[in-house]
Amino acid sequence: MTALRVAVTGAKGRMGAEVCRAVEAADGLELVAQVDQGDSLDALADAGAQVVVDFTHPGVVMDNLEYAVTHGIHAVVGTSGFSPDRVDTVRGWTDANPGVGVLIAPNFGIGAVLMMQFAAKAARYYESAEIVELHHPNKVDAPSGTARRTAELVAEARAAAGLGAMPDATTDDPDGARGATVDGIPVHAVRLRGLVAHQEVLLGDAGEMLTIRHDSFQRTSFMPGVILGVRRVGSVPGVTLGLEHYLDLD
Ligand SMILES: NC(=O)C1=CN([C@@H]2O[C@H](COP(=O)(O)OP(=O)(O)OC[C@H]3O[C@@H](n4cnc5c(N)ncnc54)[C@H](OP(=O)(O)O)[C@@H]3O)[C@@H](O)[C@H]2O)C=CC1
Ligand SMILES: O=C(O)C1=N[C@H](C(=O)O)C[C@H](O)C1
């Protein structure tokens, strides 16, 4: 069997370095290019990469993706910062390059994917929902991509169930203590030495509260999801948002 040729962008970063190790250790995958800040993207095409894995920075990921899609290279994307507008832009590129697959996953941790799915399923039963995400202090963006996506999913589920605005009497919050609001859901971001990636979804109703929590203690927790994405992305043309679509969750 010929090995699948895999490149990594952001290869020297915290996640990229872990991905390089995971690809090298995986059966049937060959690491053919490691690209980081200052390197030319032409290294991807020159190396004959079939799939690129991107863990870079919200400010550069769109250029990397445009290069990959227009060069017929499938992409597995972990970089955060994917607003609905950005996803639509990538969809435009894949529409123009049929056959190319792009997986954009806000979180590759299987448990984190389940946390998001459980939260969406539970949301309709609770009057209140808030999200607390907790990360290492080197993270550049807030709130996290996972928290944003969770908020979107919870908001969709609330709207589908006909739930209105949440109870909140706050009228005086000069310092933003109530957090960011994503699709109507309050999101609170903690940055703390010692943490990796953690999230709690708090769902409250009269006399009860459901807490759904996930913890990534090590970046190895993301690797089974990344490797699954690498193996499957070439057989799923177009844009897929979320690893849940590659998992048999029903
Ligand atoms: N979906 C998921 O499961 C996960 C997603 N993430 C996300 O992945 C992203 C990366 O996180 P993390 O690894 O911690 O960040 P790091 O800062 O450790 O890594 C990013 C790497 O990308 C490099 N880089 C910057 N610009 C370019 C460029 N134009 N081309 C190639 N490489 C470039 C950086 O170089 P330099 O330092 O010199 O700028 C750095 O080496 C973040 O958006 C994070 O939120 C993280 C964990 C899990
Ligand atoms: O920067 C990180 O570390 C992480 N980023 C992703 C996000 O923004 O959701 C995924 C995970 O939370 C780790």
mmCIF file of C-alpha atoms and ligand atoms in Angstrom:
data_model
loop_
_atom_site.group_PDB
_atom_site.id
_atom_site.type_symbol
_atom_site.label_atom_id
_atom_site.label_comp_id
_atom_site.label_asym_id
_atom_site.label_seq_id
_atom_site.Cartn_x
_atom_site.Cartn_y
_atom_site.Cartn_z
ATOM 1 C CA MET A 1 0.000 0.000 0.000
ATOM 2 C CA THR A 2 1.320 3.465 -0.897
ATOM 3 C CA ALA A 3 1.568 5.783 2.098
ATOM 4 C CA LEU A 4 -0.619 8.913 2.243
ATOM 5 C CA ARG A 5 1.631 11.964 1.882
ATOM 6 C CA VAL A 6 1.013 14.418 4.731
ATOM 7 C CA ALA A 7 2.338 17.943 5.346
ATOM 8 C CA VAL A 8 2.026 20.035 8.502
ATOM 9 C CA THR A 9 1.790 23.838 8.634
ATOM 10 C CA GLY A 10 2.711 25.349 11.995
ATOM 11 C CA ALA A 11 5.041 22.367 12.369
ATOM 12 C CA LYS A 12 7.204 23.965 15.072
ATOM 13 C CA GLY A 13 4.247 25.004 17.245
ATOM 14 C CA ARG A 14 2.816 23.227 20.299
ATOM 15 C CA MET A 15 0.207 21.361 18.267
ATOM 16 C CA GLY A 16 2.132 21.139 14.994
ATOM 17 C CA ALA A 17 5.099 19.385 16.638
ATOM 18 C CA GLU A 18 2.729 16.880 18.276
ATOM 19 C CA VAL A 19 1.032 16.271 14.918
ATOM 20 C CA CYS A 20 4.392 15.640 13.224
ATOM 21 C CA ARG A 21 5.165 12.962 15.841
ATOM 22 C CA ALA A 22 1.711 11.400 15.474
ATOM 23 C CA VAL A 23 1.913 11.291 11.669
ATOM 24 C CA GLU A 24 5.379 9.737 11.787
ATOM 25 C CA ALA A 25 4.096 7.063 14.184
ATOM 26 C CA ALA A 26 0.923 6.271 12.208
ATOM 27 C CA ASP A 27 0.688 3.313 9.831
ATOM 28 C CA GLY A 28 0.167 4.269 6.210
ATOM 29 C CA LEU A 29 1.066 7.959 6.623
ATOM 30 C CA GLU A 30 4.275 9.654 5.496
ATOM 31 C CA LEU A 31 5.327 13.094 6.775
ATOM 32 C CA VAL A 32 6.608 14.824 3.618
ATOM 33 C CA ALA A 33 6.775 18.521 4.613
ATOM 34 C CA GLN A 34 7.029 20.587 7.799
ATOM 35 C CA VAL A 35 6.237 24.249 7.180
ATOM 36 C CA ASP A 36 6.439 27.032 9.740
ATOM 37 C CA GLN A 37 6.665 30.819 9.911
ATOM 38 C CA GLY A 38 8.865 32.172 7.086
ATOM 39 C CA ASP A 39 8.744 29.023 4.942
ATOM 40 C CA SER A 40 7.200 29.081 1.466
ATOM 41 C CA LEU A 41 3.883 27.279 1.034
ATOM 42 C CA ASP A 42 5.297 25.901 -2.222
ATOM 43 C CA ALA A 43 6.995 23.299 -0.016
ATOM 44 C CA LEU A 44 3.565 21.593 0.136
ATOM 45 C CA ALA A 45 3.159 21.174 -3.618
ATOM 46 C CA ASP A 46 6.883 20.501 -4.150
ATOM 47 C CA ALA A 47 6.703 17.628 -1.638
ATOM 48 C CA GLY A 48 3.654 16.151 -3.360
ATOM 49 C CA ALA A 49 1.531 16.463 -0.210
ATOM 50 C CA GLN A 50 -1.934 14.945 -0.516
ATOM 51 C CA VAL A 51 -3.168 16.214 2.847
ATOM 52 C CA VAL A 52 -2.050 19.217 4.891
ATOM 53 C CA VAL A 53 -2.720 19.600 8.608
ATOM 54 C CA ASP A 54 -2.868 23.238 9.750
ATOM 55 C CA PHE A 55 -2.297 24.373 13.326
ATOM 56 C CA THR A 56 -1.021 27.904 12.824
ATOM 57 C CA HIS A 57 -2.726 31.169 13.722
ATOM 58 C CA PRO A 58 -6.123 32.686 12.951
ATOM 59 C CA GLY A 59 -4.315 35.449 11.042
ATOM 60 C CA VAL A 60 -2.616 33.141 8.527
ATOM 61 C CA VAL A 61 -4.805 30.055 8.226
ATOM 62 C CA MET A 62 -6.990 31.426 5.406
ATOM 63 C CA ASP A 63 -3.969 32.005 3.120
ATOM 64 C CA ASN A 64 -2.716 28.489 3.890
ATOM 65 C CA LEU A 65 -6.111 26.981 3.114
ATOM 66 C CA GLU A 66 -6.547 28.879 -0.142
ATOM 67 C CA TYR A 67 -3.154 27.614 -1.254
ATOM 68 C CA ALA A 68 -3.998 24.027 -0.328
ATOM 69 C CA VAL A 69 -7.442 23.927 -1.945
ATOM 70 C CA THR A 70 -6.333 25.615 -5.159
ATOM 71 C CA HIS A 71 -3.426 23.142 -5.409
ATOM 72 C CA GLY A 72 -5.740 20.123 -4.937
ATOM 73 C CA ILE A 73 -4.422 19.325 -1.444
ATOM 74 C CA HIS A 74 -6.988 18.156 1.138
ATOM 75 C CA ALA A 75 -6.847 20.013 4.459
ATOM 76 C CA VAL A 76 -7.391 19.109 8.089
ATOM 77 C CA VAL A 77 -7.676 22.348 10.036
ATOM 78 C CA GLY A 78 -7.414 22.795 13.787
ATOM 79 C CA THR A 79 -6.576 26.485 13.854
ATOM 80 C CA SER A 80 -9.215 28.559 15.612
ATOM 81 C CA GLY A 81 -10.956 31.681 14.317
ATOM 82 C CA PHE A 82 -13.513 30.145 11.954
ATOM 83 C CA SER A 83 -16.505 32.483 11.901
ATOM 84 C CA PRO A 84 -19.455 31.431 9.686
ATOM 85 C CA ASP A 85 -18.191 33.953 7.072
ATOM 86 C CA ARG A 86 -14.794 32.261 6.942
ATOM 87 C CA VAL A 87 -16.382 28.831 6.541
ATOM 88 C CA ASP A 88 -18.425 30.206 3.611
ATOM 89 C CA THR A 89 -15.269 31.587 1.987
ATOM 90 C CA VAL A 90 -13.586 28.165 2.208
ATOM 91 C CA ARG A 91 -16.750 26.592 0.787
ATOM 92 C CA GLY A 92 -16.394 28.927 -2.211
ATOM 93 C CA TRP A 93 -12.856 27.593 -2.797
ATOM 94 C CA THR A 94 -13.911 23.936 -2.544
ATOM 95 C CA ASP A 95 -16.890 24.578 -4.846
ATOM 96 C CA ALA A 96 -14.386 25.865 -7.408
ATOM 97 C CA ASN A 97 -12.115 22.851 -6.823
ATOM 98 C CA PRO A 98 -14.471 19.868 -6.677
ATOM 99 C CA GLY A 99 -13.045 16.734 -5.110
ATOM 100 C CA VAL A 100 -10.962 18.593 -2.524
ATOM 101 C CA GLY A 101 -11.962 17.937 1.088
ATOM 102 C CA VAL A 102 -11.516 20.316 4.022
ATOM 103 C CA LEU A 103 -12.203 19.334 7.614
ATOM 104 C CA ILE A 104 -12.396 22.294 10.004
ATOM 105 C CA ALA A 105 -12.593 21.002 13.564
ATOM 106 C CA PRO A 106 -12.800 23.470 16.474
ATOM 107 C CA ASN A 107 -11.646 20.622 18.701
ATOM 108 C CA PHE A 108 -10.105 17.248 17.793
ATOM 109 C CA GLY A 109 -10.533 15.757 21.276
ATOM 110 C CA ILE A 110 -13.153 13.014 21.059
ATOM 111 C CA GLY A 111 -14.371 13.902 24.559
ATOM 112 C CA ALA A 112 -14.610 17.572 23.643
ATOM 113 C CA VAL A 113 -16.697 16.693 20.578
ATOM 114 C CA LEU A 114 -18.991 14.642 22.813
ATOM 115 C CA MET A 115 -19.199 17.524 25.312
ATOM 116 C CA MET A 116 -20.420 19.829 22.528
ATOM 117 C CA GLN A 117 -22.938 17.270 21.291
ATOM 118 C CA PHE A 118 -24.241 16.549 24.813
ATOM 119 C CA ALA A 119 -24.574 20.285 25.481
ATOM 120 C CA ALA A 120 -26.569 20.799 22.278
ATOM 121 C CA LYS A 121 -28.828 17.877 23.179
ATOM 122 C CA ALA A 122 -29.438 19.103 26.727
ATOM 123 C CA ALA A 123 -29.843 22.817 25.919
ATOM 124 C CA ARG A 124 -33.567 22.714 25.123
ATOM 125 C CA TYR A 125 -34.424 21.584 28.657
ATOM 126 C CA TYR A 126 -32.758 24.496 30.497
ATOM 127 C CA GLU A 127 -33.738 28.127 30.825
ATOM 128 C CA SER A 128 -30.121 29.260 31.336
ATOM 129 C CA ALA A 129 -26.877 28.269 29.590
ATOM 130 C CA GLU A 130 -23.366 29.682 30.039
ATOM 131 C CA ILE A 131 -19.926 28.491 28.926
ATOM 132 C CA VAL A 132 -16.645 28.704 30.828
ATOM 133 C CA GLU A 133 -13.500 27.900 28.825
ATOM 134 C CA LEU A 134 -10.130 27.587 30.560
ATOM 135 C CA HIS A 135 -6.786 27.495 28.727
ATOM 136 C CA HIS A 136 -3.017 27.897 29.037
ATOM 137 C CA PRO A 137 -1.883 31.540 29.135
ATOM 138 C CA ASN A 138 -0.031 31.311 25.780
ATOM 139 C CA LYS A 139 -3.300 31.108 23.873
ATOM 140 C CA VAL A 140 -3.707 34.218 21.678
ATOM 141 C CA ASP A 141 -7.456 34.180 21.021
ATOM 142 C CA ALA A 142 -10.462 34.449 23.317
ATOM 143 C CA PRO A 143 -12.993 33.039 23.559
ATOM 144 C CA SER A 144 -11.712 29.705 22.243
ATOM 145 C CA GLY A 145 -12.932 28.239 18.960
ATOM 146 C CA THR A 146 -14.456 25.384 20.909
ATOM 147 C CA ALA A 147 -16.438 27.765 23.115
ATOM 148 C CA ARG A 148 -17.653 29.737 20.099
ATOM 149 C CA ARG A 149 -18.802 26.566 18.330
ATOM 150 C CA THR A 150 -20.453 25.260 21.498
ATOM 151 C CA ALA A 151 -22.317 28.550 21.858
ATOM 152 C CA GLU A 152 -23.499 28.318 18.235
ATOM 153 C CA LEU A 153 -24.749 24.749 18.756
ATOM 154 C CA VAL A 154 -26.475 25.586 22.056
ATOM 155 C CA ALA A 155 -28.065 28.697 20.525
ATOM 156 C CA GLU A 156 -29.333 26.674 17.527
ATOM 157 C CA ALA A 157 -30.850 24.087 19.877
ATOM 158 C CA ARG A 158 -32.503 26.791 22.010
ATOM 159 C CA ALA A 159 -33.952 28.501 18.935
ATOM 160 C CA ALA A 160 -35.247 25.197 17.533
ATOM 161 C CA ALA A 161 -36.981 24.542 20.877
ATOM 162 C CA GLY A 162 -38.537 28.028 20.877
ATOM 163 C CA LEU A 163 -36.652 29.209 23.966
ATOM 164 C CA GLY A 164 -36.387 32.968 24.367
ATOM 165 C CA ALA A 165 -33.800 35.163 26.034
ATOM 166 C CA MET A 166 -32.241 33.889 29.254
ATOM 167 C CA PRO A 167 -33.131 35.384 32.635
ATOM 168 C CA ASP A 168 -30.535 38.024 33.581
ATOM 169 C CA ALA A 169 -31.305 41.163 35.551
ATOM 170 C CA THR A 170 -27.842 42.713 35.005
ATOM 171 C CA THR A 171 -28.064 46.367 34.054
ATOM 172 C CA ASP A 172 -24.744 47.537 35.517
ATOM 173 C CA ASP A 173 -21.588 45.784 34.240
ATOM 174 C CA PRO A 174 -18.951 48.425 33.466
ATOM 175 C CA ASP A 175 -16.046 45.947 33.508
ATOM 176 C CA GLY A 176 -17.583 43.165 31.406
ATOM 177 C CA ALA A 177 -17.956 40.723 34.306
ATOM 178 C CA ARG A 178 -20.745 38.929 32.461
ATOM 179 C CA GLY A 179 -18.292 37.834 29.784
ATOM 180 C CA ALA A 180 -18.556 37.827 25.998
ATOM 181 C CA THR A 181 -21.861 37.023 24.319
ATOM 182 C CA VAL A 182 -21.754 34.576 21.399
ATOM 183 C CA ASP A 183 -25.111 34.034 19.682
ATOM 184 C CA GLY A 184 -26.773 35.170 22.915
ATOM 185 C CA ILE A 185 -24.807 32.744 25.111
ATOM 186 C CA PRO A 186 -22.469 34.221 27.778
ATOM 187 C CA VAL A 187 -18.916 32.879 27.398
ATOM 188 C CA HIS A 188 -16.218 33.354 30.058
ATOM 189 C CA ALA A 189 -12.516 32.814 29.304
ATOM 190 C CA VAL A 190 -9.908 31.889 31.943
ATOM 191 C CA ARG A 191 -6.130 31.914 31.173
ATOM 192 C CA LEU A 192 -4.119 30.132 33.846
ATOM 193 C CA ARG A 193 -0.597 28.705 34.115
ATOM 194 C CA GLY A 194 -0.776 24.919 34.388
ATOM 195 C CA LEU A 195 -3.883 24.488 32.217
ATOM 196 C CA VAL A 196 -4.012 23.018 28.702
ATOM 197 C CA ALA A 197 -7.602 23.103 27.328
ATOM 198 C CA HIS A 198 -10.765 22.764 29.406
ATOM 199 C CA GLN A 199 -14.414 23.728 29.121
ATOM 200 C CA GLU A 200 -17.572 23.620 31.198
ATOM 201 C CA VAL A 201 -21.074 24.105 29.881
ATOM 202 C CA LEU A 202 -23.421 25.171 32.680
ATOM 203 C CA LEU A 203 -27.135 24.538 32.171
ATOM 204 C CA GLY A 204 -29.548 25.776 34.814
ATOM 205 C CA ASP A 205 -33.231 25.593 35.540
ATOM 206 C CA ALA A 206 -35.447 25.946 38.591
ATOM 207 C CA GLY A 207 -33.837 24.007 41.431
ATOM 208 C CA GLU A 208 -31.172 22.217 39.345
ATOM 209 C CA MET A 209 -28.003 22.547 37.327
ATOM 210 C CA LEU A 210 -26.295 20.265 34.802
ATOM 211 C CA THR A 211 -22.532 20.720 34.301
ATOM 212 C CA ILE A 212 -20.876 19.144 31.253
ATOM 213 C CA ARG A 213 -17.096 19.360 31.542
ATOM 214 C CA HIS A 214 -14.192 18.216 29.389
ATOM 215 C CA ASP A 215 -10.455 18.428 30.165
ATOM 216 C CA SER A 216 -7.525 17.985 27.794
ATOM 217 C CA PHE A 217 -4.538 17.521 30.120
ATOM 218 C CA GLN A 218 -2.099 16.825 27.283
ATOM 219 C CA ARG A 219 -2.023 17.686 23.571
ATOM 220 C CA THR A 220 -1.763 13.974 22.779
ATOM 221 C CA SER A 221 -5.515 13.939 23.509
ATOM 222 C CA PHE A 222 -6.126 15.646 20.147
ATOM 223 C CA MET A 223 -4.065 13.188 18.054
ATOM 224 C CA PRO A 224 -6.541 10.310 17.486
ATOM 225 C CA GLY A 225 -8.996 12.868 16.074
ATOM 226 C CA VAL A 226 -6.345 14.496 13.881
ATOM 227 C CA ILE A 227 -5.166 11.151 12.469
ATOM 228 C CA LEU A 228 -8.766 10.085 11.809
ATOM 229 C CA GLY A 229 -9.273 13.369 9.949
ATOM 230 C CA VAL A 230 -6.116 12.853 7.870
ATOM 231 C CA ARG A 231 -7.187 9.359 6.844
ATOM 232 C CA ARG A 232 -10.759 10.357 5.914
ATOM 233 C CA VAL A 233 -10.645 13.906 4.547
ATOM 234 C CA GLY A 234 -9.801 12.827 0.985
ATOM 235 C CA SER A 235 -13.019 10.836 0.723
ATOM 236 C CA VAL A 236 -15.276 13.673 1.951
ATOM 237 C CA PRO A 237 -15.245 16.443 -0.685
ATOM 238 C CA GLY A 238 -16.251 19.992 0.251
ATOM 239 C CA VAL A 239 -16.142 21.585 3.693
ATOM 240 C CA THR A 240 -16.984 19.621 6.834
ATOM 241 C CA LEU A 241 -17.372 21.634 10.048
ATOM 242 C CA GLY A 242 -16.736 19.515 13.123
ATOM 243 C CA LEU A 243 -15.152 16.117 13.726
ATOM 244 C CA GLU A 244 -18.567 14.770 14.811
ATOM 245 C CA HIS A 245 -19.400 14.311 11.116
ATOM 246 C CA TYR A 246 -16.557 11.763 10.808
ATOM 247 C CA LEU A 247 -17.701 9.831 13.895
ATOM 248 C CA ASP A 248 -20.538 7.339 14.103
ATOM 249 C CA LEU A 249 -22.316 9.024 17.014
ATOM 250 C CA ASP A 250 -25.912 7.798 16.533
HETATM 251 N N1 LIG B 1 -8.790 22.083 16.941
HETATM 252 C C1 LIG B 1 -8.097 21.644 18.005
HETATM 253 O O1 LIG B 1 -8.333 20.532 18.514
HETATM 254 C C2 LIG B 1 -7.020 22.509 18.567
HETATM 255 C C3 LIG B 1 -6.801 23.742 18.021
HETATM 256 N N2 LIG B 1 -5.775 24.523 18.472
HETATM 257 C C4 LIG B 1 -5.563 25.764 17.746
HETATM 258 O O2 LIG B 1 -4.428 25.591 16.893
HETATM 259 C C5 LIG B 1 -3.758 26.833 16.711
HETATM 260 C C6 LIG B 1 -2.285 26.657 17.070
HETATM 261 O O3 LIG B 1 -2.172 26.418 18.457
HETATM 262 P P1 LIG B 1 -0.732 26.162 19.120
HETATM 263 O O4 LIG B 1 -0.050 25.016 18.451
HETATM 264 O O5 LIG B 1 -0.955 26.124 20.573
HETATM 265 O O6 LIG B 1 0.001 27.526 18.721
HETATM 266 P P2 LIG B 1 1.579 27.786 18.524
HETATM 267 O O7 LIG B 1 1.743 29.266 18.549
HETATM 268 O O8 LIG B 1 2.357 26.939 19.462
HETATM 269 O O9 LIG B 1 1.866 27.240 17.038
HETATM 270 C C7 LIG B 1 1.587 27.919 15.859
HETATM 271 C C8 LIG B 1 2.780 27.751 14.933
HETATM 272 O O10 LIG B 1 2.441 28.274 13.654
HETATM 273 C C9 LIG B 1 3.550 29.058 13.228
HETATM 274 N N3 LIG B 1 3.179 29.995 12.162
HETATM 275 C C10 LIG B 1 2.852 31.302 12.267
HETATM 276 N N4 LIG B 1 2.589 31.804 11.037
HETATM 277 C C11 LIG B 1 2.784 30.792 10.150
HETATM 278 C C12 LIG B 1 2.683 30.692 8.749
HETATM 279 N N5 LIG B 1 2.319 31.747 7.976
HETATM 280 N N6 LIG B 1 2.925 29.479 8.168
HETATM 281 C C13 LIG B 1 3.288 28.425 8.918
HETATM 282 N N7 LIG B 1 3.417 28.470 10.269
HETATM 283 C C14 LIG B 1 3.158 29.639 10.871
HETATM 284 C C15 LIG B 1 4.017 29.733 14.502
HETATM 285 O O11 LIG B 1 5.306 30.319 14.365
HETATM 286 P P3 LIG B 1 5.657 31.599 15.308
HETATM 287 O O12 LIG B 1 5.595 31.098 16.712
HETATM 288 O O13 LIG B 1 7.025 31.967 14.870
HETATM 289 O O14 LIG B 1 4.608 32.622 15.024
HETATM 290 C C16 LIG B 1 4.029 28.525 15.440
HETATM 291 O O15 LIG B 1 5.160 27.724 15.280
HETATM 292 C C17 LIG B 1 -4.525 27.848 17.559
HETATM 293 O O16 LIG B 1 -5.443 28.528 16.755
HETATM 294 C C18 LIG B 1 -5.241 26.974 18.583
HETATM 295 O O17 LIG B 1 -6.401 27.581 19.072
HETATM 296 C C19 LIG B 1 -4.972 24.120 19.484
HETATM 297 C C20 LIG B 1 -5.164 22.919 20.097
HETATM 298 C C21 LIG B 1 -6.210 22.008 19.683
HETATM 299 O O1 LIG B 2 -5.257 27.086 21.805
HETATM 300 C C1 LIG B 2 -5.523 25.965 22.311
HETATM 301 O O2 LIG B 2 -4.774 25.400 23.102
HETATM 302 C C2 LIG B 2 -6.786 25.313 21.921
HETATM 303 N N1 LIG B 2 -7.476 25.834 20.969
HETATM 304 C C3 LIG B 2 -8.695 25.330 20.443
HETATM 305 C C4 LIG B 2 -9.819 26.306 20.660
HETATM 306 O O3 LIG B 2 -9.607 27.516 20.501
HETATM 307 O O4 LIG B 2 -10.936 25.866 20.968
HETATM 308 C C5 LIG B 2 -8.992 23.916 20.890
HETATM 309 C C6 LIG B 2 -8.580 23.616 22.294
HETATM 310 O O5 LIG B 2 -9.454 24.279 23.143
HETATM 311 C C7 LIG B 2 -7.139 24.018 22.551
#
